[in-house]
mmCIF file with all atom_site columns, C-alpha atoms in Angstrom:
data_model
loop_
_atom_site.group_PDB
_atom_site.id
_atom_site.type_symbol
_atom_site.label_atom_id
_atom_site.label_alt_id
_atom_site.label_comp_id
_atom_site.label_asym_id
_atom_site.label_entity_id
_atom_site.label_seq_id
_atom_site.pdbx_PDB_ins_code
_atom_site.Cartn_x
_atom_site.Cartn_y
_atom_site.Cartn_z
_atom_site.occupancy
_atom_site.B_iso_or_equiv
_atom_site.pdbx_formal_charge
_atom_site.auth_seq_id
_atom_site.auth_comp_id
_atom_site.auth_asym_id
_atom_site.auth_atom_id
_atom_site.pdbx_PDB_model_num
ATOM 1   C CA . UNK A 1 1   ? 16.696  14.851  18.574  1.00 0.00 ? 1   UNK A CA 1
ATOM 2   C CA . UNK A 1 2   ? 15.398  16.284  21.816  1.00 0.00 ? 2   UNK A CA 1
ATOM 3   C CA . UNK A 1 3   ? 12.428  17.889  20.193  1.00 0.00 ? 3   UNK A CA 1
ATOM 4   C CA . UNK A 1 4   ? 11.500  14.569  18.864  1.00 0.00 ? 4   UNK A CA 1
ATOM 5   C CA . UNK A 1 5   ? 12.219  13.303  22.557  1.00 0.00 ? 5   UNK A CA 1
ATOM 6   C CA . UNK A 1 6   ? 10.183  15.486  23.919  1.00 0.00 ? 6   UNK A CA 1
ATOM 7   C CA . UNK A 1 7   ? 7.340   15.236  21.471  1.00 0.00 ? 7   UNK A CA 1
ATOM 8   C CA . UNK A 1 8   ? 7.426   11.629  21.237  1.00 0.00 ? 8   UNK A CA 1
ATOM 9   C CA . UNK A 1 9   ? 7.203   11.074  25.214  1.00 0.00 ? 9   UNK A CA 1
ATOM 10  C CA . UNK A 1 10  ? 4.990   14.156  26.261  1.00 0.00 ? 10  UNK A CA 1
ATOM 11  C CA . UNK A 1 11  ? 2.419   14.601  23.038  1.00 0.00 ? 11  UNK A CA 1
ATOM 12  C CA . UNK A 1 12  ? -0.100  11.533  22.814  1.00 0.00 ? 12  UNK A CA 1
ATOM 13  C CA . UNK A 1 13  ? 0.317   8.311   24.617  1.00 0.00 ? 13  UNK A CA 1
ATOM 14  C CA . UNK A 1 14  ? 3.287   6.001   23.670  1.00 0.00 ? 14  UNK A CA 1
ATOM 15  C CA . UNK A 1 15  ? 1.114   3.011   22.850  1.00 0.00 ? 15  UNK A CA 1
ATOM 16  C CA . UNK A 1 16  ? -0.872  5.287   20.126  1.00 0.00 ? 16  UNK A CA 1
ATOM 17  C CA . UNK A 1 17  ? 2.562   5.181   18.370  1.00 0.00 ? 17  UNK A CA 1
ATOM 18  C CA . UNK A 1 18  ? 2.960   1.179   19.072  1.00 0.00 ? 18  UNK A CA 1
ATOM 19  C CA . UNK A 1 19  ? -0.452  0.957   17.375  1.00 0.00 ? 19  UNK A CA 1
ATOM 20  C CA . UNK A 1 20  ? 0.630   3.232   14.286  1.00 0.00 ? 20  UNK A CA 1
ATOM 21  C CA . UNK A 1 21  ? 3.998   0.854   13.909  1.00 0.00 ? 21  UNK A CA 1
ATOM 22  C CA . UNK A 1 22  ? 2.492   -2.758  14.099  1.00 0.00 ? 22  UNK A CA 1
ATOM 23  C CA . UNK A 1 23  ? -0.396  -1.545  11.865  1.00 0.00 ? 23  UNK A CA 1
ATOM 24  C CA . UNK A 1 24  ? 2.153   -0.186  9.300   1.00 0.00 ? 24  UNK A CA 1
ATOM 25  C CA . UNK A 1 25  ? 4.470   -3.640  9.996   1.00 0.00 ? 25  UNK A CA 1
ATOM 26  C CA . UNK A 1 26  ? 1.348   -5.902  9.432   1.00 0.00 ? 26  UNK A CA 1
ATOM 27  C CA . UNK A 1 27  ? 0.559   -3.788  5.810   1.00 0.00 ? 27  UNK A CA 1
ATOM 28  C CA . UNK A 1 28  ? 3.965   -3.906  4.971   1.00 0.00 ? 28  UNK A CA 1
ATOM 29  C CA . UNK A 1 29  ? 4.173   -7.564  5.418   1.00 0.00 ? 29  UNK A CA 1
ATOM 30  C CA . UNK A 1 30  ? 1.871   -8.144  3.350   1.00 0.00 ? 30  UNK A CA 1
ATOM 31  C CA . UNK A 1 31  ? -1.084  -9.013  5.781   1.00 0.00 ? 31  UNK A CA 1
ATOM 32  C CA . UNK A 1 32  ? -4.325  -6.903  4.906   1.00 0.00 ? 32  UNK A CA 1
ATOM 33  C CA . UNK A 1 33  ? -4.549  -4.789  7.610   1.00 0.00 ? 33  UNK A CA 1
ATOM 34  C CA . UNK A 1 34  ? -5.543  -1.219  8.787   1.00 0.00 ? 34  UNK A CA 1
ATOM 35  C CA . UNK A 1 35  ? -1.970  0.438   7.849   1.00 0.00 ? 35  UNK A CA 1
ATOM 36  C CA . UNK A 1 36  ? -3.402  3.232   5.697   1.00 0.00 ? 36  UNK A CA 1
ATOM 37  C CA . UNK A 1 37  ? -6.633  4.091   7.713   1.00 0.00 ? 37  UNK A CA 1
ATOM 38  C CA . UNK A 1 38  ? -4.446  3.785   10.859  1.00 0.00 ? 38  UNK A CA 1
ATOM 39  C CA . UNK A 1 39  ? -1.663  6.468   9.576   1.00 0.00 ? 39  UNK A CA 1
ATOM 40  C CA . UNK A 1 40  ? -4.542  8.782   8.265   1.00 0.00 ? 40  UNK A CA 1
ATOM 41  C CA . UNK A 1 41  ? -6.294  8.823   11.097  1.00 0.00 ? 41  UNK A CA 1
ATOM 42  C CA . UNK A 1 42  ? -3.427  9.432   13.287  1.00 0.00 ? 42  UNK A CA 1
ATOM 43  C CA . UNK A 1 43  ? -2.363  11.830  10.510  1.00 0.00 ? 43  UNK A CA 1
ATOM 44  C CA . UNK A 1 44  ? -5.932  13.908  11.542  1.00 0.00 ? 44  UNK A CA 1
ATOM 45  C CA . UNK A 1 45  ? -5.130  13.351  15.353  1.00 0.00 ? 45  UNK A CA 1
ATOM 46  C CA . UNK A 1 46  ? -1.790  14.872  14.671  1.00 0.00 ? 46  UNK A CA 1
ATOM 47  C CA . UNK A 1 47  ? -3.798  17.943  13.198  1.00 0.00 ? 47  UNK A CA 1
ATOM 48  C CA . UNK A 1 48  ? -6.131  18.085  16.096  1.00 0.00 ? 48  UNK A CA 1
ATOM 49  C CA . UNK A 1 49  ? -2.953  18.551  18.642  1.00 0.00 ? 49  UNK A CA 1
ATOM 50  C CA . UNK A 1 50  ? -3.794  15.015  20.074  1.00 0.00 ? 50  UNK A CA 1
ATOM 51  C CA . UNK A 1 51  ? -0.732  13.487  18.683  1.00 0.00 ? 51  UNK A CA 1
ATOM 52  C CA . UNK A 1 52  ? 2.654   14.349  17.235  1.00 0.00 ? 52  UNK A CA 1
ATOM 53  C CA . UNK A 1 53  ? 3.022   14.580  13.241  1.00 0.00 ? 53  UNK A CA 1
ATOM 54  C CA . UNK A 1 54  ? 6.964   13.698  13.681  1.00 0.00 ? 54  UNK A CA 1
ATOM 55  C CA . UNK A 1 55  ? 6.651   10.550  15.680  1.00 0.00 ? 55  UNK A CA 1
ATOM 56  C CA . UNK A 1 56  ? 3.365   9.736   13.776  1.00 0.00 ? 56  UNK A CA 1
ATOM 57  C CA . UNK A 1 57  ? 5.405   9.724   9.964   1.00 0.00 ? 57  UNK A CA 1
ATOM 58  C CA . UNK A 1 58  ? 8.599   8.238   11.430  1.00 0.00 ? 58  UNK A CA 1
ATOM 59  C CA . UNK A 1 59  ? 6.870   5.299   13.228  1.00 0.00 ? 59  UNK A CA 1
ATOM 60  C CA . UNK A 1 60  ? 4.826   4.333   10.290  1.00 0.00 ? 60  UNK A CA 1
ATOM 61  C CA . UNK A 1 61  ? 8.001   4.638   8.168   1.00 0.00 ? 61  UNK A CA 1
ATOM 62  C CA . UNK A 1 62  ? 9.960   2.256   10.699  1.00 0.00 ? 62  UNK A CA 1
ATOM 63  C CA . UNK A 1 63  ? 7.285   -0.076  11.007  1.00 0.00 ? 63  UNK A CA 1
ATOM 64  C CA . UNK A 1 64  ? 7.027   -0.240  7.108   1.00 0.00 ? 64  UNK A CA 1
ATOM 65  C CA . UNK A 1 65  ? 10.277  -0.732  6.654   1.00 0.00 ? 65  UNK A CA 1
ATOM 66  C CA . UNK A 1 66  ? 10.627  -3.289  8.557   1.00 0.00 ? 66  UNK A CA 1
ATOM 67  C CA . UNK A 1 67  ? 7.536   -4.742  7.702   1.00 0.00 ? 67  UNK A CA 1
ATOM 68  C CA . UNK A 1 68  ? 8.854   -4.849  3.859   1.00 0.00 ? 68  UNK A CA 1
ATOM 69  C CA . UNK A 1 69  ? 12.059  -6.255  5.160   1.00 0.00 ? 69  UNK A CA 1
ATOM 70  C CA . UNK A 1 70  ? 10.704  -9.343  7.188   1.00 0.00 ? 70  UNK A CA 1
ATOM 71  C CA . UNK A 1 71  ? 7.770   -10.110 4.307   1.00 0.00 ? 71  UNK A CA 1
ATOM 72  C CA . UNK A 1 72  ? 10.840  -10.503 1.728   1.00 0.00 ? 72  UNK A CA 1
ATOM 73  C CA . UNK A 1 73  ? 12.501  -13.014 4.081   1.00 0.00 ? 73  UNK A CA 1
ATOM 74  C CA . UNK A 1 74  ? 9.847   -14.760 4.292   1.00 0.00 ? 74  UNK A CA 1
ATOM 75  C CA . UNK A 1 75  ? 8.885   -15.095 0.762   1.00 0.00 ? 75  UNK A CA 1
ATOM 76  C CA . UNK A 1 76  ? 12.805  -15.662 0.314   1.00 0.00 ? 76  UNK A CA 1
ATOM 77  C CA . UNK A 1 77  ? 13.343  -18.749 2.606   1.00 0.00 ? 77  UNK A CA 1
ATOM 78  C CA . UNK A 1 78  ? 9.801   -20.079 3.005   1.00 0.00 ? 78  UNK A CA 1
ATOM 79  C CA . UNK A 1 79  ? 7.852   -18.928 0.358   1.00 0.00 ? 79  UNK A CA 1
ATOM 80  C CA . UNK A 1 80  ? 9.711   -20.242 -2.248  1.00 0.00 ? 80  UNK A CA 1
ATOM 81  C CA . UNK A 1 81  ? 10.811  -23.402 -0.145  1.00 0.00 ? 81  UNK A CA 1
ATOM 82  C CA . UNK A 1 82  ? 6.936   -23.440 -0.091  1.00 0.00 ? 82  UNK A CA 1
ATOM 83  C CA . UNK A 1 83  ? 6.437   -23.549 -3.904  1.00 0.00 ? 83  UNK A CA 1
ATOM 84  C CA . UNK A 1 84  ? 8.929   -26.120 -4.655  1.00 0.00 ? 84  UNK A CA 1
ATOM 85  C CA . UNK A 1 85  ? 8.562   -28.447 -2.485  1.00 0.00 ? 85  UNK A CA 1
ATOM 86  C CA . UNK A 1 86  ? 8.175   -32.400 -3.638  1.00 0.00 ? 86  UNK A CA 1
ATOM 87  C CA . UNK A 1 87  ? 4.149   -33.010 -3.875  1.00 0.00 ? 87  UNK A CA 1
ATOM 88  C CA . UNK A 1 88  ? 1.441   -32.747 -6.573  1.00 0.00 ? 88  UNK A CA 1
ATOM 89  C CA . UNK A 1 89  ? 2.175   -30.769 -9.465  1.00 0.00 ? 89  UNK A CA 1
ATOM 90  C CA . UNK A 1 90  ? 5.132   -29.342 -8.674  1.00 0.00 ? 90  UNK A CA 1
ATOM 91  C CA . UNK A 1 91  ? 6.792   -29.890 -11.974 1.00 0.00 ? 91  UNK A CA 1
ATOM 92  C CA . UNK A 1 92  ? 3.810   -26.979 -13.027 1.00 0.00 ? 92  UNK A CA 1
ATOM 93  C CA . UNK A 1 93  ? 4.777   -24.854 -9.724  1.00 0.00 ? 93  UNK A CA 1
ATOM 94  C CA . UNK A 1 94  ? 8.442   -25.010 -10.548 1.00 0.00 ? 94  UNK A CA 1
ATOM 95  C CA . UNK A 1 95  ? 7.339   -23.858 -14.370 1.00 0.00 ? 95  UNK A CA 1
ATOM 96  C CA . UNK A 1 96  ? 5.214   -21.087 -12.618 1.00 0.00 ? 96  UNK A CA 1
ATOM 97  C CA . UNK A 1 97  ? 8.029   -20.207 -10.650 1.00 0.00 ? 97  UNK A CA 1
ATOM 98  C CA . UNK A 1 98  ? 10.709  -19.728 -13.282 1.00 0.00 ? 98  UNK A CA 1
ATOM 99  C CA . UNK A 1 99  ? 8.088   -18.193 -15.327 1.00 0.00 ? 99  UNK A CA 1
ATOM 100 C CA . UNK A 1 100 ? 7.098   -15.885 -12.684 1.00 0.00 ? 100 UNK A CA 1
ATOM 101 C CA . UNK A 1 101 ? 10.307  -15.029 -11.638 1.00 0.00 ? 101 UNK A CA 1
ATOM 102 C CA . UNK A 1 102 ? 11.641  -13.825 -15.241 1.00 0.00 ? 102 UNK A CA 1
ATOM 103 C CA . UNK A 1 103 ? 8.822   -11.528 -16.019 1.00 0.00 ? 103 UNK A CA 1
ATOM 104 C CA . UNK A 1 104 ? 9.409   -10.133 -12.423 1.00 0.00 ? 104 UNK A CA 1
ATOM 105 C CA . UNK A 1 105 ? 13.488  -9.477  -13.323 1.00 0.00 ? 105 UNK A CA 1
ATOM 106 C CA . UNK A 1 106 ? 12.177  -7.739  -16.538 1.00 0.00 ? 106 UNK A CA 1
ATOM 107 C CA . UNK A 1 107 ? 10.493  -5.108  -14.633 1.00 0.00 ? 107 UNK A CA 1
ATOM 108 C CA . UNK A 1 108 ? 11.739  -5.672  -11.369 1.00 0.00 ? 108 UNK A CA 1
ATOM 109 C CA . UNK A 1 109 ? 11.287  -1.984  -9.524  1.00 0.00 ? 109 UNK A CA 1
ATOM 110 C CA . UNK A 1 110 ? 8.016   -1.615  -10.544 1.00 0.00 ? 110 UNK A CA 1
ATOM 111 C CA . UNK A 1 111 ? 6.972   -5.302  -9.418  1.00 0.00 ? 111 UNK A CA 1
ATOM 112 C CA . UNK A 1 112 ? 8.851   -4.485  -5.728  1.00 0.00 ? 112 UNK A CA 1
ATOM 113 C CA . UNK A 1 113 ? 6.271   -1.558  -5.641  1.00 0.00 ? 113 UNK A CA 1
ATOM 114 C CA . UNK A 1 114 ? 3.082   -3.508  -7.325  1.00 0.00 ? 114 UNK A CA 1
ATOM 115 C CA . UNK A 1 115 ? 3.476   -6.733  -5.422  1.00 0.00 ? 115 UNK A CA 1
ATOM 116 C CA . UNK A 1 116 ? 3.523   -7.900  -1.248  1.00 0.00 ? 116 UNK A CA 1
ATOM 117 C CA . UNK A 1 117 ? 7.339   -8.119  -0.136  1.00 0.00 ? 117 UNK A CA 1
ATOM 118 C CA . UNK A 1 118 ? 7.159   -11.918 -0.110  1.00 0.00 ? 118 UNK A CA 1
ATOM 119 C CA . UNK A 1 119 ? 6.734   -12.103 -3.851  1.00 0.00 ? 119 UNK A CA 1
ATOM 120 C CA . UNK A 1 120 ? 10.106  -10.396 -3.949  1.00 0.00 ? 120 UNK A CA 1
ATOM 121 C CA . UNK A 1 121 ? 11.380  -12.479 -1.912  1.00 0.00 ? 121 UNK A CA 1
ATOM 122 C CA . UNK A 1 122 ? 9.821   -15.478 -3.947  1.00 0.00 ? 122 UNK A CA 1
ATOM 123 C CA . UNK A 1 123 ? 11.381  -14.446 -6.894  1.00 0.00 ? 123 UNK A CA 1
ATOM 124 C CA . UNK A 1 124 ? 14.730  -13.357 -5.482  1.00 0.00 ? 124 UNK A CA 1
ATOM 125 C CA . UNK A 1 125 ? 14.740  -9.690  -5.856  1.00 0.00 ? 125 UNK A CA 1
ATOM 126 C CA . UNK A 1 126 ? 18.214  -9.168  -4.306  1.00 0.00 ? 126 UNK A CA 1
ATOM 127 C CA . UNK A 1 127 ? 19.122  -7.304  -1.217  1.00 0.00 ? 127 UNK A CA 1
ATOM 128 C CA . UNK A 1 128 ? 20.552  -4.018  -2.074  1.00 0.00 ? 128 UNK A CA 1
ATOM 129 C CA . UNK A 1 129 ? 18.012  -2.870  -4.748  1.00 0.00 ? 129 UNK A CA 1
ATOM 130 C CA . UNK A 1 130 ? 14.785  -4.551  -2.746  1.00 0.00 ? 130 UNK A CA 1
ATOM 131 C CA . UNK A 1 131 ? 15.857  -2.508  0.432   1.00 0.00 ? 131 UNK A CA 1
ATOM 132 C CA . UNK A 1 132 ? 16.483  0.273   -1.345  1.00 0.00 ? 132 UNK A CA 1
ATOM 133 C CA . UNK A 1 133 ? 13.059  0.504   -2.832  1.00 0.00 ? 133 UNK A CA 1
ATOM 134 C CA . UNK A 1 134 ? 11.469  -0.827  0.398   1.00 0.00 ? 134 UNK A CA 1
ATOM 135 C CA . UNK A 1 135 ? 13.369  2.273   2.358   1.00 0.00 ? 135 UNK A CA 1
ATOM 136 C CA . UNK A 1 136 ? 11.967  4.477   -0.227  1.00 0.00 ? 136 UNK A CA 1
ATOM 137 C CA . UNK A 1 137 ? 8.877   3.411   -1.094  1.00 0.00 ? 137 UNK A CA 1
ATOM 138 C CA . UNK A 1 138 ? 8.236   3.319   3.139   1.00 0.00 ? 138 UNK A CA 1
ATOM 139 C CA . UNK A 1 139 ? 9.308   6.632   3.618   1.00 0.00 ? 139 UNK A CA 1
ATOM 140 C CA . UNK A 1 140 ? 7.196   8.113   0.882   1.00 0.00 ? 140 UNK A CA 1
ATOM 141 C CA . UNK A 1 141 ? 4.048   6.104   1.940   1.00 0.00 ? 141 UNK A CA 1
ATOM 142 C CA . UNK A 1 142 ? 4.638   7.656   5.397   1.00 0.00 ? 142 UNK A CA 1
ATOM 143 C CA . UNK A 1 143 ? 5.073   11.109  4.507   1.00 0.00 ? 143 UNK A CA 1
ATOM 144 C CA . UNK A 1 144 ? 2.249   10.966  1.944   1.00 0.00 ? 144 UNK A CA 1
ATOM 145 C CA . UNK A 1 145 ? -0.454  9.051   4.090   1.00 0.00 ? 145 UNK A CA 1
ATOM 146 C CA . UNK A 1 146 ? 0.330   10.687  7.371   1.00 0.00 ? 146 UNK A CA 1
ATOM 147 C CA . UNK A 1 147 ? 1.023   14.697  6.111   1.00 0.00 ? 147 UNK A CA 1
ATOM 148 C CA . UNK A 1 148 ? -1.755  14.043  3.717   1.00 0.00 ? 148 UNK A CA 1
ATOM 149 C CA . UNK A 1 149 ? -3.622  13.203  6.942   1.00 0.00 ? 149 UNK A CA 1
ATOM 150 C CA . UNK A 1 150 ? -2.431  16.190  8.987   1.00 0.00 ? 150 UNK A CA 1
ATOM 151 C CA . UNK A 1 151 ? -3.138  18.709  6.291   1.00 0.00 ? 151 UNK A CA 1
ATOM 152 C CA . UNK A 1 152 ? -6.241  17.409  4.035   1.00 0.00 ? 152 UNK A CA 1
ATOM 153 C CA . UNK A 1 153 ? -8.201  15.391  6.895   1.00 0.00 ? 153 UNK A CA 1
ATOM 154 C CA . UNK A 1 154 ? -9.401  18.161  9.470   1.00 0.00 ? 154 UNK A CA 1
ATOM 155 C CA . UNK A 1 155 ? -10.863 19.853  6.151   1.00 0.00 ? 155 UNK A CA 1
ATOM 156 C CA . UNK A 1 156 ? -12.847 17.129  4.778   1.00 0.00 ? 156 UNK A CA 1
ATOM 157 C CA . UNK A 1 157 ? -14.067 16.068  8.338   1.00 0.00 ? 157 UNK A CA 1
ATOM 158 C CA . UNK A 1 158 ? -15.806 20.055  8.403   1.00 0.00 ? 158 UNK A CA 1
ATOM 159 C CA . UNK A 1 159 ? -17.221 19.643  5.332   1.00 0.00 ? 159 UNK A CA 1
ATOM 160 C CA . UNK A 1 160 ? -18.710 16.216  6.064   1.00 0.00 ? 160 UNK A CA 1
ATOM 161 C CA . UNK A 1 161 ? -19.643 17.703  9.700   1.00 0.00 ? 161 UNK A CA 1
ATOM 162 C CA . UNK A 1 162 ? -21.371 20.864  7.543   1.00 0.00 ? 162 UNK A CA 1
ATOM 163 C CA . UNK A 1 163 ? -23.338 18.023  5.281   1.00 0.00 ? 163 UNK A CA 1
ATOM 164 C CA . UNK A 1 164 ? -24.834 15.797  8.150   1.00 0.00 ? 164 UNK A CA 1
ATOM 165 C CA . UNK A 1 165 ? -25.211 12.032  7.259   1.00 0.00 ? 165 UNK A CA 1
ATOM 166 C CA . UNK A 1 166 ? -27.943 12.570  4.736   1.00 0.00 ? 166 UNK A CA 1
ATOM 167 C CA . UNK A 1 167 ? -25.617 14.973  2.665   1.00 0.00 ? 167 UNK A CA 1
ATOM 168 C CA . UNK A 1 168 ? -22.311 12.604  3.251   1.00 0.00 ? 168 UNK A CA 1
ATOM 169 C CA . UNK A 1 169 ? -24.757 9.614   1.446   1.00 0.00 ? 169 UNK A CA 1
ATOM 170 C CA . UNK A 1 170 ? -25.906 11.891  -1.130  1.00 0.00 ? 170 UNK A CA 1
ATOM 171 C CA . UNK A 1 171 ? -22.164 12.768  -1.882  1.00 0.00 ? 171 UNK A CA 1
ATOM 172 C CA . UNK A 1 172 ? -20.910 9.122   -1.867  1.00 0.00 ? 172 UNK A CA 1
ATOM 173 C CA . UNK A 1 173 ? -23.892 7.935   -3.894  1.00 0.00 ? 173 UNK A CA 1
ATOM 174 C CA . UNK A 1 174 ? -23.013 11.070  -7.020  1.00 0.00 ? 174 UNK A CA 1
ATOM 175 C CA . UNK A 1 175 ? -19.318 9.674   -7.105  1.00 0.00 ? 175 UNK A CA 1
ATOM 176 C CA . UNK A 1 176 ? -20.457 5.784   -7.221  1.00 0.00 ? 176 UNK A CA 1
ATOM 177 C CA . UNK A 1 177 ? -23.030 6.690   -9.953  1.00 0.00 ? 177 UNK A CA 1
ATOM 178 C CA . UNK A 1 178 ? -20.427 8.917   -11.842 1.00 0.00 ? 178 UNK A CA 1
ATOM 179 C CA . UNK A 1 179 ? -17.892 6.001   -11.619 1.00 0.00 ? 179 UNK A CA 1
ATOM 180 C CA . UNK A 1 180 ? -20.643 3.625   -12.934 1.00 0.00 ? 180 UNK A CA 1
ATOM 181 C CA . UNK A 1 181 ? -21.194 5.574   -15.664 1.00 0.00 ? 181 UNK A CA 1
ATOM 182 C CA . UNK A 1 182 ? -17.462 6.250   -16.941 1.00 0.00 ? 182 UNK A CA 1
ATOM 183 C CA . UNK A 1 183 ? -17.156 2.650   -16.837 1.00 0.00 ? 183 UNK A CA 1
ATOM 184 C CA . UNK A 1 184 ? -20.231 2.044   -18.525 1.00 0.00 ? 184 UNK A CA 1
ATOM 185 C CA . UNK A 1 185 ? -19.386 4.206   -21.190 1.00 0.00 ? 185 UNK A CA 1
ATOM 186 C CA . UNK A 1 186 ? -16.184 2.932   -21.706 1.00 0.00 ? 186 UNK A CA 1
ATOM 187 C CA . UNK A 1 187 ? -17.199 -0.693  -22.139 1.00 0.00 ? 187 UNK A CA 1
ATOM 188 C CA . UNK A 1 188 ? -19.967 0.884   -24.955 1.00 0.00 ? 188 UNK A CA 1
ATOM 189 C CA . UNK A 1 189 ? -16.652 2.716   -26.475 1.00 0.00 ? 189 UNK A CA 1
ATOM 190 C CA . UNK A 1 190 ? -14.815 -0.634  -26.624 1.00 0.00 ? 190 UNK A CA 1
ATOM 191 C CA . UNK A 1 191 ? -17.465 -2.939  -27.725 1.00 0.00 ? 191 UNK A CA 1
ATOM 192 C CA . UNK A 1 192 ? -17.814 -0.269  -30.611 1.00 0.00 ? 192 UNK A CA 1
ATOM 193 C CA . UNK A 1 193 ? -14.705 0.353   -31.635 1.00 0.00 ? 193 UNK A CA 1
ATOM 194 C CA . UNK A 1 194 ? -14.136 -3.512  -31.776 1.00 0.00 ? 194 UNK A CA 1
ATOM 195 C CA . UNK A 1 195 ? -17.011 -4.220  -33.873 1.00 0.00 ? 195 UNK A CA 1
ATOM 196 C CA . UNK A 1 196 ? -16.058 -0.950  -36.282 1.00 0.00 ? 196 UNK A CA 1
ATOM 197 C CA . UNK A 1 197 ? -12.544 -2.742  -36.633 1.00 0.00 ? 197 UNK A CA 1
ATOM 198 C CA . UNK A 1 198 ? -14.162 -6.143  -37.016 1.00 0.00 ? 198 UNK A CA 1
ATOM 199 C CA . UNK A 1 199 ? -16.440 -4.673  -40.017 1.00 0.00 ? 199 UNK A CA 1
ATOM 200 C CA . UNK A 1 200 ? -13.609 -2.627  -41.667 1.00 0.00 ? 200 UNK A CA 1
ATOM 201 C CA . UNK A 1 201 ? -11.158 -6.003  -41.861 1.00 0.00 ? 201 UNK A CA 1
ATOM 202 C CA . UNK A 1 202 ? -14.560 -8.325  -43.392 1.00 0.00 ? 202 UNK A CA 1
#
């Protein structure tokens, strides 16, 4: 506890860590926001000695947390209110609803994980398995985004550094054409093997 005292108060200013939290809150919420890039960056900060890697993962993880926490509530007690409310077509949005909600049951861990926190709380995940895959799913985002940071980032920034901007553009322009083409081929792949199948069953 004292080293993360000490750390916390003497290694990087205390509103760096503020920023790191809300950031994480807002993503966690389910606002699009800067989370990730945020907790990377800080992650490479961290690496650089101008910030703490302790206080860095933990804040991140607390703001996520609760983040997950209050986006649930909200989709709990408003978001649903929200849905099924008297107006137009709500005999359709209470169908979607139901709908909704029983496919999300069926897989319900995997939906907590996939989906913002307020469609849990739409669909009434319930409280003890919804925090415990918010707790865990936070910490694990933390730890990956923020040690992935502090370990992988100061690499990748030489290497970038030792290309110059002309070589970091020819590098992202090879992966965006490689991607193209993967997904190019794949469409040809499908497109044949559905017109082989079509053949074969005339």
């Amino acid at each position: 506890h004292l080293h993360f005292h000490v750390h916390f108060h003497h290694v990087g200013p205390a509103f760096d860590y503020v920023g790191i939290a809300l950031a994480s809150f807002a993503s966690w919420v389910g606002v699009p926001g800067p989370g990730e890039a945020l907790l990377l960056a800080a992650g490479v900060f961290a690496a650089r000695h101008k910030l703490d890697i302790t206080p860095v993962v933990f804040v991140a993880f607390l703001g996520a947390t609760l983040g997950g926490i209050v986006g649930w509530l909200v989709g709990l007690f408003a978001g649903r209110s929200f849905l099924t409310a008297l107006g137009p077509l709500r005999s359709i949005r209470l169908d979607a609803v139901e709908k909704g909600e029983q496919a999300f049951k069926r897989v319900e861990v995997l939906a907590i994980l996939l989906t913002p926190p307020w469609v849990a709380g739409i669909f009434k995940s319930g409280p003890v398995l919804y925090n415990v895959v918010n707790v865990v799913s936070a910490a694990v985002w933390a730890v990956a985004i923020g040690v992935g940071g502090y370990y992988l980032g100061p690499p990748v920034l030489d290497v970038v550094d030792d290309m110059g901007t002309v070589g970091l553009i020819l590098a992202i322009v090879v992966v965006v054409v490689g991607v193209l083409l993967a997904m190019r081929r794949r469409q040809h792949g499908a497109v044949r093997r559905t017109t082989e199948r079509e053949r074969a069953q005339s």
